XYZ file of C-alpha atoms in Angstrom:
673
model
C 89.883 128.475 79.904
C 87.305 125.762 81.488
C 85.872 122.429 79.281
C 82.462 121.125 80.618
C 80.403 118.092 79.241
C 76.276 118.417 80.756
C 77.119 120.632 83.518
C 80.493 118.155 84.433
C 85.064 119.805 83.906
C 86.866 118.051 81.787
C 90.156 118.843 81.567
C 92.849 118.383 79.551
C 96.153 117.963 81.977
C 99.328 118.541 79.351
C 103.323 118.004 81.488
C 106.182 120.615 80.477
C 109.472 119.433 81.094
C 111.157 123.352 80.456
C 109.168 127.060 81.038
C 110.226 126.761 77.768
C 107.818 124.398 76.863
C 105.382 125.135 79.507
C 105.466 128.980 77.328
C 104.150 127.260 74.253
C 101.975 124.738 75.843
C 99.962 126.601 78.358
C 98.515 128.743 75.559
C 97.953 125.606 73.888
C 94.347 123.495 73.946
C 95.024 122.711 77.055
C 93.495 122.844 80.638
C 95.987 122.815 82.968
C 99.458 121.949 82.785
C 101.906 120.043 84.820
C 105.560 120.553 85.506
C 108.261 119.797 88.876
C 111.017 122.315 90.308
C 114.170 122.667 91.191
C 113.531 119.550 93.543
C 112.127 116.797 95.137
C 110.184 115.672 91.995
C 110.407 112.747 89.956
C 112.262 113.919 86.443
C 115.708 115.474 88.554
C 117.969 113.241 86.445
C 117.505 115.358 83.365
C 119.923 118.264 83.328
C 118.588 121.976 82.188
C 115.677 120.858 83.230
C 112.631 121.889 85.258
C 111.512 125.304 86.784
C 112.830 127.112 89.316
C 111.777 129.195 92.173
C 111.130 132.393 89.662
C 110.008 130.977 87.067
C 107.613 128.698 88.930
C 105.550 132.265 90.366
C 105.743 133.879 86.077
C 104.222 129.803 85.036
C 100.924 130.526 87.739
C 100.831 133.846 86.590
C 100.948 133.116 83.074
C 98.303 130.647 83.814
C 96.480 132.903 85.634
C 95.932 135.366 83.221
C 94.599 132.700 80.987
C 91.849 130.875 82.669
C 94.298 127.559 83.135
C 95.371 125.619 86.037
C 99.149 124.503 86.925
C 100.609 121.759 89.052
C 103.828 120.829 91.363
C 105.174 118.104 91.626
C 106.748 116.751 94.180
C 106.224 113.755 94.305
C 109.816 112.036 95.405
C 109.542 109.864 98.146
C 112.332 111.882 100.436
C 115.313 110.852 102.564
C 116.137 111.825 106.548
C 118.416 114.981 104.552
C 115.303 116.817 103.198
C 113.420 117.163 104.780
C 114.180 120.395 106.158
C 114.519 120.977 102.833
C 111.409 120.038 101.929
C 109.860 122.185 104.506
C 110.769 125.432 102.938
C 109.809 124.265 99.450
C 106.811 123.960 100.472
C 106.415 127.143 101.969
C 107.999 128.758 99.500
C 104.261 127.385 96.856
C 102.282 128.845 99.382
C 103.130 131.661 98.154
C 103.918 130.836 94.662
C 99.933 129.831 94.338
C 99.630 126.360 91.961
C 96.035 125.335 91.790
C 97.878 122.148 93.944
C 101.294 119.538 94.094
C 100.399 116.504 93.779
C 103.004 114.299 96.247
C 103.844 110.438 96.765
C 105.383 110.533 100.162
C 102.876 110.879 103.195
C 105.655 113.019 105.261
C 103.832 115.474 102.290
C 100.976 116.150 104.036
C 102.606 115.804 107.703
C 104.532 119.129 106.920
C 102.086 120.492 105.107
C 100.492 120.288 108.299
C 102.448 120.838 110.625
C 103.285 124.214 108.478
C 100.433 124.967 109.518
C 99.912 125.767 104.786
C 97.378 125.436 102.949
C 98.611 124.303 99.526
C 95.724 121.684 97.934
C 96.678 117.647 97.176
C 96.568 115.490 94.571
C 97.692 112.119 95.109
C 100.359 110.751 92.572
C 99.634 107.129 90.473
C 102.447 106.619 93.047
C 99.728 106.170 95.464
C 98.597 103.312 93.714
C 95.474 104.208 94.896
C 93.588 101.414 93.872
C 90.022 101.075 96.103
C 87.760 103.301 97.141
C 89.004 102.777 100.931
C 92.139 104.122 100.544
C 90.458 106.434 98.441
C 88.546 107.634 100.598
C 91.073 107.842 103.935
C 93.008 110.161 101.893
C 89.768 112.090 101.330
C 90.040 112.462 105.186
C 93.631 113.706 104.808
C 91.835 116.933 102.948
C 93.170 115.348 99.646
C 91.271 116.143 96.825
C 92.849 114.526 93.340
C 93.456 111.207 93.007
C 95.179 109.186 89.933
C 94.436 106.113 89.383
C 96.282 102.513 90.131
C 97.687 102.309 86.208
C 95.535 99.258 86.126
C 93.023 100.255 87.034
C 89.573 100.336 84.223
C 87.103 102.346 83.013
C 84.276 100.513 85.169
C 86.550 100.579 87.840
C 87.092 104.559 87.280
C 83.345 105.208 87.665
C 81.993 102.845 89.817
C 85.120 104.904 92.523
C 83.968 107.968 91.298
C 79.719 107.770 92.131
C 81.004 105.596 95.925
C 83.368 108.885 96.947
C 82.137 111.990 94.807
C 86.360 111.793 94.349
C 88.215 113.686 92.010
C 90.270 111.120 89.882
C 93.139 112.166 87.203
C 93.982 109.323 84.183
C 96.774 109.291 82.300
C 94.530 108.806 79.394
C 99.087 109.205 76.828
C 102.720 108.421 76.717
C 105.063 106.219 78.628
C 103.725 103.159 81.203
C 105.904 101.201 83.512
C 104.799 97.645 83.586
C 104.669 97.089 86.996
C 102.393 98.530 90.221
C 102.481 101.967 90.504
C 105.312 102.183 93.219
C 105.931 98.023 93.760
C 109.409 98.497 91.713
C 112.772 97.707 93.334
C 114.665 96.720 90.756
C 116.711 99.431 90.105
C 117.244 100.467 93.720
C 118.882 96.692 94.692
C 120.354 96.124 91.578
C 121.437 99.822 90.121
C 121.462 102.191 93.718
C 118.822 103.424 91.373
C 115.573 104.648 93.617
C 111.995 104.363 90.381
C 110.642 105.990 93.030
C 112.897 108.601 93.465
C 112.346 108.960 90.571
C 115.962 107.381 89.124
C 114.433 104.368 87.433
C 116.854 102.995 84.832
C 114.833 101.105 83.225
C 115.326 97.176 83.074
C 112.174 96.922 82.239
C 113.161 97.365 78.573
C 116.203 94.912 79.036
C 115.873 92.133 76.731
C 115.151 88.750 77.806
C 114.506 84.719 77.406
C 110.847 83.248 79.139
C 111.822 79.853 80.040
C 109.730 77.827 81.711
C 109.422 73.558 82.375
C 112.809 73.379 80.620
C 111.663 75.168 77.579
C 113.097 78.771 76.511
C 110.825 81.126 74.952
C 111.262 83.968 72.572
C 110.298 86.818 74.042
C 112.505 89.941 73.535
C 111.122 91.995 75.640
C 108.681 90.256 78.043
C 108.705 93.114 80.476
C 108.358 95.968 78.088
C 104.548 97.875 77.662
C 103.003 100.000 75.178
C 103.104 103.299 75.399
C 98.601 104.598 76.059
C 96.882 105.801 73.780
C 93.395 106.077 74.739
C 93.195 109.024 71.250
C 90.158 107.405 70.474
C 88.382 106.579 73.154
C 87.305 109.693 74.828
C 83.963 108.769 75.221
C 85.220 106.051 78.196
C 87.237 109.230 79.855
C 84.916 111.501 80.444
C 81.290 108.513 81.186
C 84.129 107.321 83.162
C 84.024 109.405 86.074
C 86.713 111.175 84.934
C 87.843 114.014 85.387
C 90.743 115.030 83.776
C 92.865 113.745 80.646
C 96.345 113.836 81.515
C 99.226 113.288 79.302
C 102.836 111.536 80.568
C 105.805 113.596 78.986
C 108.039 116.288 81.318
C 110.994 115.260 79.427
C 109.335 115.025 75.884
C 110.199 117.826 73.214
C 108.017 120.928 72.595
C 106.524 119.785 69.704
C 105.533 116.297 70.512
C 103.588 117.779 73.720
C 101.765 120.420 71.590
C 101.422 117.723 69.026
C 99.193 115.852 71.249
C 97.929 118.241 73.283
C 95.835 119.047 69.818
C 95.363 116.161 68.879
C 93.877 115.651 71.944
C 92.131 118.481 72.559
C 91.013 118.778 68.994
C 88.663 115.910 70.284
C 87.459 116.369 73.629
C 85.590 119.819 72.349
C 84.781 117.400 68.723
C 83.180 115.330 71.789
C 81.762 117.592 73.551
C 80.092 119.585 70.539
C 78.434 116.868 68.990
C 78.577 113.425 71.059
C 76.698 111.636 68.820
C 78.504 112.218 66.101
C 81.335 112.213 67.105
C 83.976 110.687 64.800
C 85.680 108.952 67.451
C 89.423 107.659 63.971
C 90.008 111.418 62.366
C 93.404 112.706 62.794
C 94.684 109.257 64.402
C 97.538 108.552 62.025
C 99.732 112.010 63.114
C 99.707 110.693 66.285
C 100.751 107.221 64.565
C 103.301 107.915 62.755
C 105.001 110.538 65.350
C 104.265 107.425 67.889
C 107.920 106.309 69.595
C 105.885 102.872 70.690
C 102.937 100.963 69.165
C 100.111 101.886 71.609
C 97.808 100.137 73.168
C 94.506 100.581 75.842
C 96.879 99.425 78.673
C 93.877 97.885 82.040
C 91.171 100.972 80.410
C 89.100 98.275 78.848
C 90.686 95.049 81.478
C 93.788 93.217 81.049
C 95.488 93.180 78.182
C 98.323 90.443 78.020
C 100.671 89.750 76.549
C 99.103 92.680 73.473
C 100.072 95.334 76.203
C 103.718 94.266 75.169
C 105.492 96.642 72.480
C 109.296 95.924 70.288
C 109.103 98.113 68.341
C 112.520 100.379 69.302
C 113.184 98.067 72.469
C 116.449 97.184 71.217
C 118.041 100.192 71.737
C 117.592 100.855 74.498
C 117.596 104.396 74.725
C 115.940 108.042 76.027
C 114.103 108.650 73.117
C 114.249 111.890 74.734
C 118.726 112.302 74.349
C 119.462 108.863 72.832
C 120.999 107.975 76.034
C 121.196 104.534 76.937
C 118.878 103.943 80.549
C 120.888 100.157 81.574
C 122.106 96.896 79.518
C 121.836 93.873 81.396
C 123.659 94.194 84.856
C 124.537 91.529 87.266
C 123.089 91.566 91.056
C 126.916 93.377 93.257
C 127.659 90.003 95.110
C 127.996 90.155 98.885
C 131.752 91.220 99.689
C 134.288 91.945 102.783
C 135.076 95.307 100.828
C 131.628 96.668 101.690
C 130.585 94.509 104.674
C 133.968 97.051 106.209
C 133.082 99.606 105.067
C 128.805 99.135 106.494
C 130.641 98.286 109.025
C 132.695 101.067 109.516
C 129.384 103.176 108.578
C 127.882 102.174 111.609
C 130.257 102.076 114.351
C 131.147 105.805 113.306
C 127.607 107.294 113.906
C 127.378 108.069 117.267
C 123.697 109.041 117.012
C 120.369 107.819 119.457
C 118.451 105.822 118.329
C 114.291 107.031 119.829
C 113.170 103.626 119.342
C 115.000 100.210 120.592
C 114.306 96.678 120.853
C 114.491 94.442 124.169
C 116.221 92.186 122.891
C 115.703 91.804 117.849
C 112.565 89.330 117.264
C 112.453 87.839 113.683
C 110.129 87.405 111.436
C 108.695 85.219 108.902
C 107.086 85.449 105.804
C 105.705 82.464 105.225
C 104.120 80.480 101.562
C 102.250 77.679 102.991
C 101.952 75.268 106.189
C 105.069 72.543 106.223
C 106.985 76.283 106.452
C 105.097 78.106 109.043
C 105.586 74.610 111.332
C 109.297 74.991 110.957
C 109.981 78.552 111.286
C 108.080 78.336 114.620
C 109.853 75.205 115.344
C 113.552 76.718 114.841
C 112.253 79.517 117.485
C 111.102 82.514 114.949
C 109.088 84.931 117.078
C 106.319 85.933 115.144
C 105.509 84.113 111.841
C 103.188 85.849 108.472
C 100.194 83.901 106.318
C 101.227 85.759 102.626
C 98.447 87.305 101.702
C 99.891 86.867 97.586
C 100.307 82.758 98.318
C 102.335 81.575 95.024
C 101.166 78.895 93.027
C 101.504 75.615 93.026
C 99.860 76.131 96.946
C 96.546 77.678 97.823
C 95.079 80.990 100.414
C 95.614 79.972 103.940
C 92.239 78.688 105.342
C 90.584 78.880 108.988
C 90.915 75.792 109.801
C 95.470 75.908 108.789
C 95.026 78.949 111.110
C 93.662 77.594 113.206
C 96.249 74.946 113.555
C 99.161 76.623 113.321
C 97.345 78.978 116.379
C 97.388 75.631 117.913
C 100.780 75.151 118.684
C 102.524 78.679 118.307
C 103.181 78.916 121.823
C 104.583 82.428 122.630
C 105.052 82.933 119.530
C 103.050 85.795 117.409
C 100.547 85.475 114.202
C 99.515 87.471 110.781
C 97.302 87.219 108.753
C 98.490 88.942 105.465
C 96.900 90.895 103.144
C 97.149 90.910 99.076
C 99.432 94.678 98.126
C 96.782 95.559 95.565
C 93.265 94.705 97.297
C 90.445 94.655 94.688
C 86.716 95.719 96.130
C 86.072 92.585 96.693
C 89.444 91.546 98.412
C 88.158 93.919 101.583
C 85.241 92.717 101.706
C 86.719 88.747 101.269
C 88.678 90.516 104.457
C 86.369 91.963 106.333
C 84.336 88.464 106.537
C 87.549 86.992 107.564
C 88.469 89.686 110.301
C 84.597 90.408 111.450
C 82.351 88.844 113.258
C 83.801 85.676 115.747
C 88.053 86.850 116.560
C 90.441 84.738 114.485
C 93.462 83.318 116.555
C 96.022 85.492 115.696
C 97.764 88.890 116.527
C 97.643 91.064 114.167
C 97.525 91.680 110.174
C 100.179 92.680 107.783
C 98.831 95.570 106.000
C 99.784 96.594 102.745
C 97.590 99.673 101.502
C 96.272 102.518 102.688
C 92.841 101.407 102.348
C 92.886 98.778 104.400
C 94.799 100.179 107.563
C 91.165 102.990 107.728
C 89.502 99.548 107.255
C 90.951 97.202 109.795
C 91.927 99.992 112.553
C 88.615 99.215 114.484
C 88.874 94.823 114.157
C 90.190 95.072 117.384
C 94.174 93.210 115.259
C 97.234 94.814 115.866
C 98.334 96.556 112.077
C 101.893 95.735 110.921
C 103.422 97.341 108.223
C 104.028 95.631 104.480
C 107.137 96.912 102.943
C 105.912 97.938 99.997
C 104.206 101.588 102.520
C 107.352 102.481 101.320
C 108.216 104.359 104.815
C 111.525 106.216 103.322
C 111.950 108.548 106.849
C 110.996 109.706 110.747
C 107.213 110.923 109.105
C 106.311 109.191 106.890
C 106.108 106.181 109.648
C 104.723 108.991 112.206
C 101.805 109.495 109.653
C 100.672 105.303 109.933
C 101.119 105.231 113.805
C 99.172 108.309 114.513
C 96.882 105.363 112.213
C 96.943 102.779 114.039
C 99.623 100.690 112.913
C 101.619 99.445 115.524
C 104.991 98.391 113.355
C 106.311 99.442 110.477
C 108.574 97.726 107.413
C 111.535 99.700 106.306
C 111.100 99.997 102.341
C 114.073 98.107 100.651
C 114.902 100.780 98.449
C 117.279 102.941 101.014
C 120.659 102.409 101.060
C 122.646 102.179 103.681
C 123.647 106.035 105.029
C 119.797 106.530 104.398
C 118.746 103.639 105.906
C 121.030 104.238 109.230
C 119.543 107.267 109.467
C 115.282 105.917 109.517
C 116.564 103.780 112.384
C 117.715 106.660 113.852
C 114.996 108.025 114.369
C 112.365 106.378 113.396
C 109.009 106.772 116.543
C 108.346 103.729 116.162
C 109.091 100.108 115.778
C 111.018 99.474 113.098
C 111.652 95.562 110.838
C 113.255 94.818 108.102
C 114.384 92.352 104.782
C 116.979 90.874 106.002
C 117.017 87.443 104.058
C 115.797 85.091 101.077
C 114.090 86.767 98.269
C 111.868 89.271 98.281
C 109.588 90.202 94.793
C 111.036 93.496 92.921
C 108.467 93.293 90.488
C 104.841 93.210 92.042
C 102.855 92.964 88.409
C 99.539 92.312 87.459
C 101.009 91.489 83.655
C 101.518 87.464 83.481
C 104.503 86.526 82.601
C 103.519 82.798 82.539
C 101.086 84.159 79.250
C 104.149 83.362 77.506
C 105.006 80.120 77.997
C 100.696 79.649 76.702
C 100.120 80.703 73.313
C 103.679 80.494 72.398
C 106.530 78.117 70.580
C 109.719 77.363 72.728
C 112.122 78.333 70.785
C 115.077 75.336 72.288
C 115.643 73.356 74.983
C 116.942 74.548 78.785
C 117.376 73.594 82.342
C 116.341 75.651 84.925
C 119.903 76.025 86.807
C 119.000 77.019 90.118
C 115.277 76.710 90.815
C 112.789 74.296 89.577
C 111.562 74.522 86.012
C 107.961 74.869 87.068
C 109.121 78.553 88.085
C 108.878 81.103 84.872
C 112.322 82.155 84.477
C 113.368 85.487 83.355
C 117.592 85.304 81.534
C 119.891 87.670 80.422
C 123.119 86.505 79.709
C 123.966 88.687 83.754
C 121.593 86.146 86.497
C 118.198 84.419 86.454
C 115.418 86.463 88.002
C 112.189 83.862 89.540
C 108.631 85.094 88.709
C 106.278 83.217 90.909
C 102.581 83.542 89.917
C 99.726 83.777 92.765
C 96.269 83.377 93.270
C 95.382 85.725 92.352
C 97.285 85.949 88.590
C 99.979 88.297 89.006
C 102.985 88.176 89.088
C 106.114 88.390 91.495
C 109.905 88.932 90.267
C 113.004 88.314 92.744
C 116.169 89.085 92.592
C 118.961 86.769 90.825
C 120.498 86.026 94.111
C 119.288 86.003 97.884
C 119.421 89.156 100.068
C 121.238 88.316 102.844
C 122.120 91.118 106.326
C 123.860 88.223 108.233
C 127.521 89.121 108.156
C 125.135 92.485 109.383
C 123.887 91.175 112.249
C 125.663 92.721 114.892
C 125.799 96.759 113.456
C 121.858 96.523 112.868
C 121.279 95.300 116.168
C 123.288 98.269 117.673
C 121.208 99.999 114.631
C 118.247 99.241 117.399
C 116.245 97.162 114.734
C 113.301 95.451 116.128
C 112.570 92.578 113.877
C 114.876 90.615 111.794
C 112.302 89.470 108.532
C 112.854 86.379 106.402
C 111.367 85.813 103.530
C 110.729 82.659 102.948
C 108.290 82.139 100.614
C 110.410 80.081 98.137
C 112.639 77.636 100.638
C 111.913 74.219 101.789
C 111.504 73.944 104.778
C 114.733 72.329 105.778
C 116.330 75.371 104.291
C 114.334 77.765 106.201
C 114.888 76.439 109.495
C 118.070 76.408 109.181
C 118.264 79.876 108.372
C 116.133 80.989 111.018
C 118.444 78.818 113.795
C 121.173 81.033 111.919
C 120.058 84.856 112.355
C 118.609 83.527 116.062
C 122.119 82.064 116.921
C 123.826 86.155 115.253
C 121.766 87.639 117.396
C 122.488 85.644 120.427
C 126.015 85.746 119.938
C 126.954 88.150 116.986
C 130.404 88.131 117.426
C 129.390 84.256 115.454
C 127.857 86.260 112.078
C 130.615 85.137 109.955
C 131.081 82.276 110.689
C 127.307 81.024 110.403
C 126.696 82.750 106.914
C 130.047 80.347 105.748
C 127.493 77.737 107.413
C 124.491 78.264 104.881
C 124.494 77.930 100.857
C 122.532 80.034 98.821
C 119.891 78.646 96.303
C 120.019 81.218 94.512
C 123.370 82.841 91.902
C 124.933 83.881 95.216
C 124.615 86.481 97.942
C 123.424 90.009 98.067
C 123.849 93.069 99.951
C 120.315 94.652 97.696
C 120.378 98.453 97.940
C 122.780 98.563 101.488
C 125.808 97.971 98.268
C 124.891 101.906 98.072
C 126.012 105.178 100.530
C 122.980 106.926 99.328
C 121.211 108.329 96.401
C 123.772 111.288 96.098
C 126.723 109.688 96.506
C 125.606 106.740 93.169
C 124.256 110.215 91.402
C 127.873 110.819 90.298
C 128.598 107.602 89.652
C 128.187 106.389 85.957
C 126.168 104.451 84.344
C 129.935 103.011 83.308
C 131.528 102.973 86.525
C 128.617 101.513 88.382
C 128.424 98.245 85.880
C 131.772 97.550 85.975
C 132.371 98.032 89.560
C 129.378 95.385 89.913
C 131.982 92.365 91.775
C 132.216 88.941 88.907
C 130.173 86.635 91.152
C 132.056 84.017 92.993
C 131.743 80.062 92.267
C 130.019 77.735 94.523
C 128.702 74.586 94.739
C 125.112 73.922 92.101
C 122.303 74.907 94.601
C 119.752 72.672 95.228
C 116.419 72.850 93.792
C 112.608 73.645 95.237
């Protein structure tokens, strides 16, 4: 079965969580079904779901007998211990013969190449594909279809498809996320449960209050987006360059999935049969009456603003299919001596050898303005990263400022950083900056595959930022072959996986060791709450200046910064601090210790740089140096290093994790920023 409109294929793609659901859905009005197998997909948390090896083989046979297609999700990030399993699984899938696999981690592409396999590959929405350069790079790697970024509008998809010829898949219905794909690290840092490995505990569905300028606003669920709903916009999808209309819902029951498939299938058929007489709203009440949340067209027609935020049912905070609670507001774990000793023991017991070792570990600082850069240089930093997502009220770095810093940097190296999400206009802007007269910089920090492809020929060394989500040696090797000379480790790596990556990486590795990195990077503008809503009371921010928006629960306050592109960056309530582990990280081969300095006063930043420099020279003083620093948030945390690894955490109940969270230590009032 296949649908066509004026010679163009139109595929309705349905989800199936179990083989029993698949057998019902595949004979309904869809053209293809996607599902997960027994490992390495992002829906492994639900017991009784996903397909066995035998069921995958049978599902392929059933679908092909009906003239339909099946796609298997192999869309997790992989740790070192899963690479061999992935190789065996890919060999099996080559034999089983699905029409494609859906992939997030570039390690899968590397394995397919190394093993000489010919499985068709589609890029997952978790690759966050959002520009022409990314699509062209994936096409060169043999990817045949792209699942577009959730933030992509239909005008952009039409342009993208026309320019590249790539098949595009687009979510048309179901549960969405308020954060850019693969750019949410909240669940990892608080629970040790990686959203990029299918274990997200949904802190976006918590009950928050918004604080700013000394006022508190009545925004109960400011991160909880509505469900995607494109039922009434079939014409726009077809003419927006979309090949595959994707329904979310591998955790949904049979009746619910069939309702969606039948409704959307009928709508597509009606439009193909009579585009002029197409009745958009026919049967929409069926979908509305059975909705899980309220509906939105999300980013399909541009930024939706607060109209995309949901309140219906959010107070339950539950999985709708099971009635179990995702999670409740939970305090970030405090840096504690017990966990430090466990980590030290783990590293000291490790007998492996590092493939890449630094002659002398160096320090890098990511800055928001010239004054911060000057302070870091004066303190003796080795690398300065000029942010591509500058937080307001500062402005984007100008050419004159770059030259000014280059003139005083001495032996230090200076880099221009690219925005994490890059529109076509931003590619043109940075192409203009990096073409022609050579800038007095030492490299460019790249944030997406398209930027690697576009700027590798400009003659500047490339450094990979943390949101490339490098989790294993194969993905590190992939970027190295693309021309990236140093990579930043994923922030989500728990202790065991971080140690393994340090031991196996084929390129110099950098890691964020201090500061307030963005846990959520989003197009959604939380500041709009303070511009359209009336305050419900007055309350100052506890740790940051009142000009900074804060999301508050009874467990803490997370500052949110808006950048010059209008995007929002939600940060930790505590400061990340790995200073006590400098001896172990140095011995393990970490090449560059990175400080996220964008939110510090210059004198605070200089003190942090000095502390880390001293600790690298005199590792035995690390604990003493920690005591000399004063956190300016609600204390210090080890972030994902609080946790041993996915397997250990998966066997821990949520209530246990929350009960074990340490009570925040008392400290002097923090300095306001």
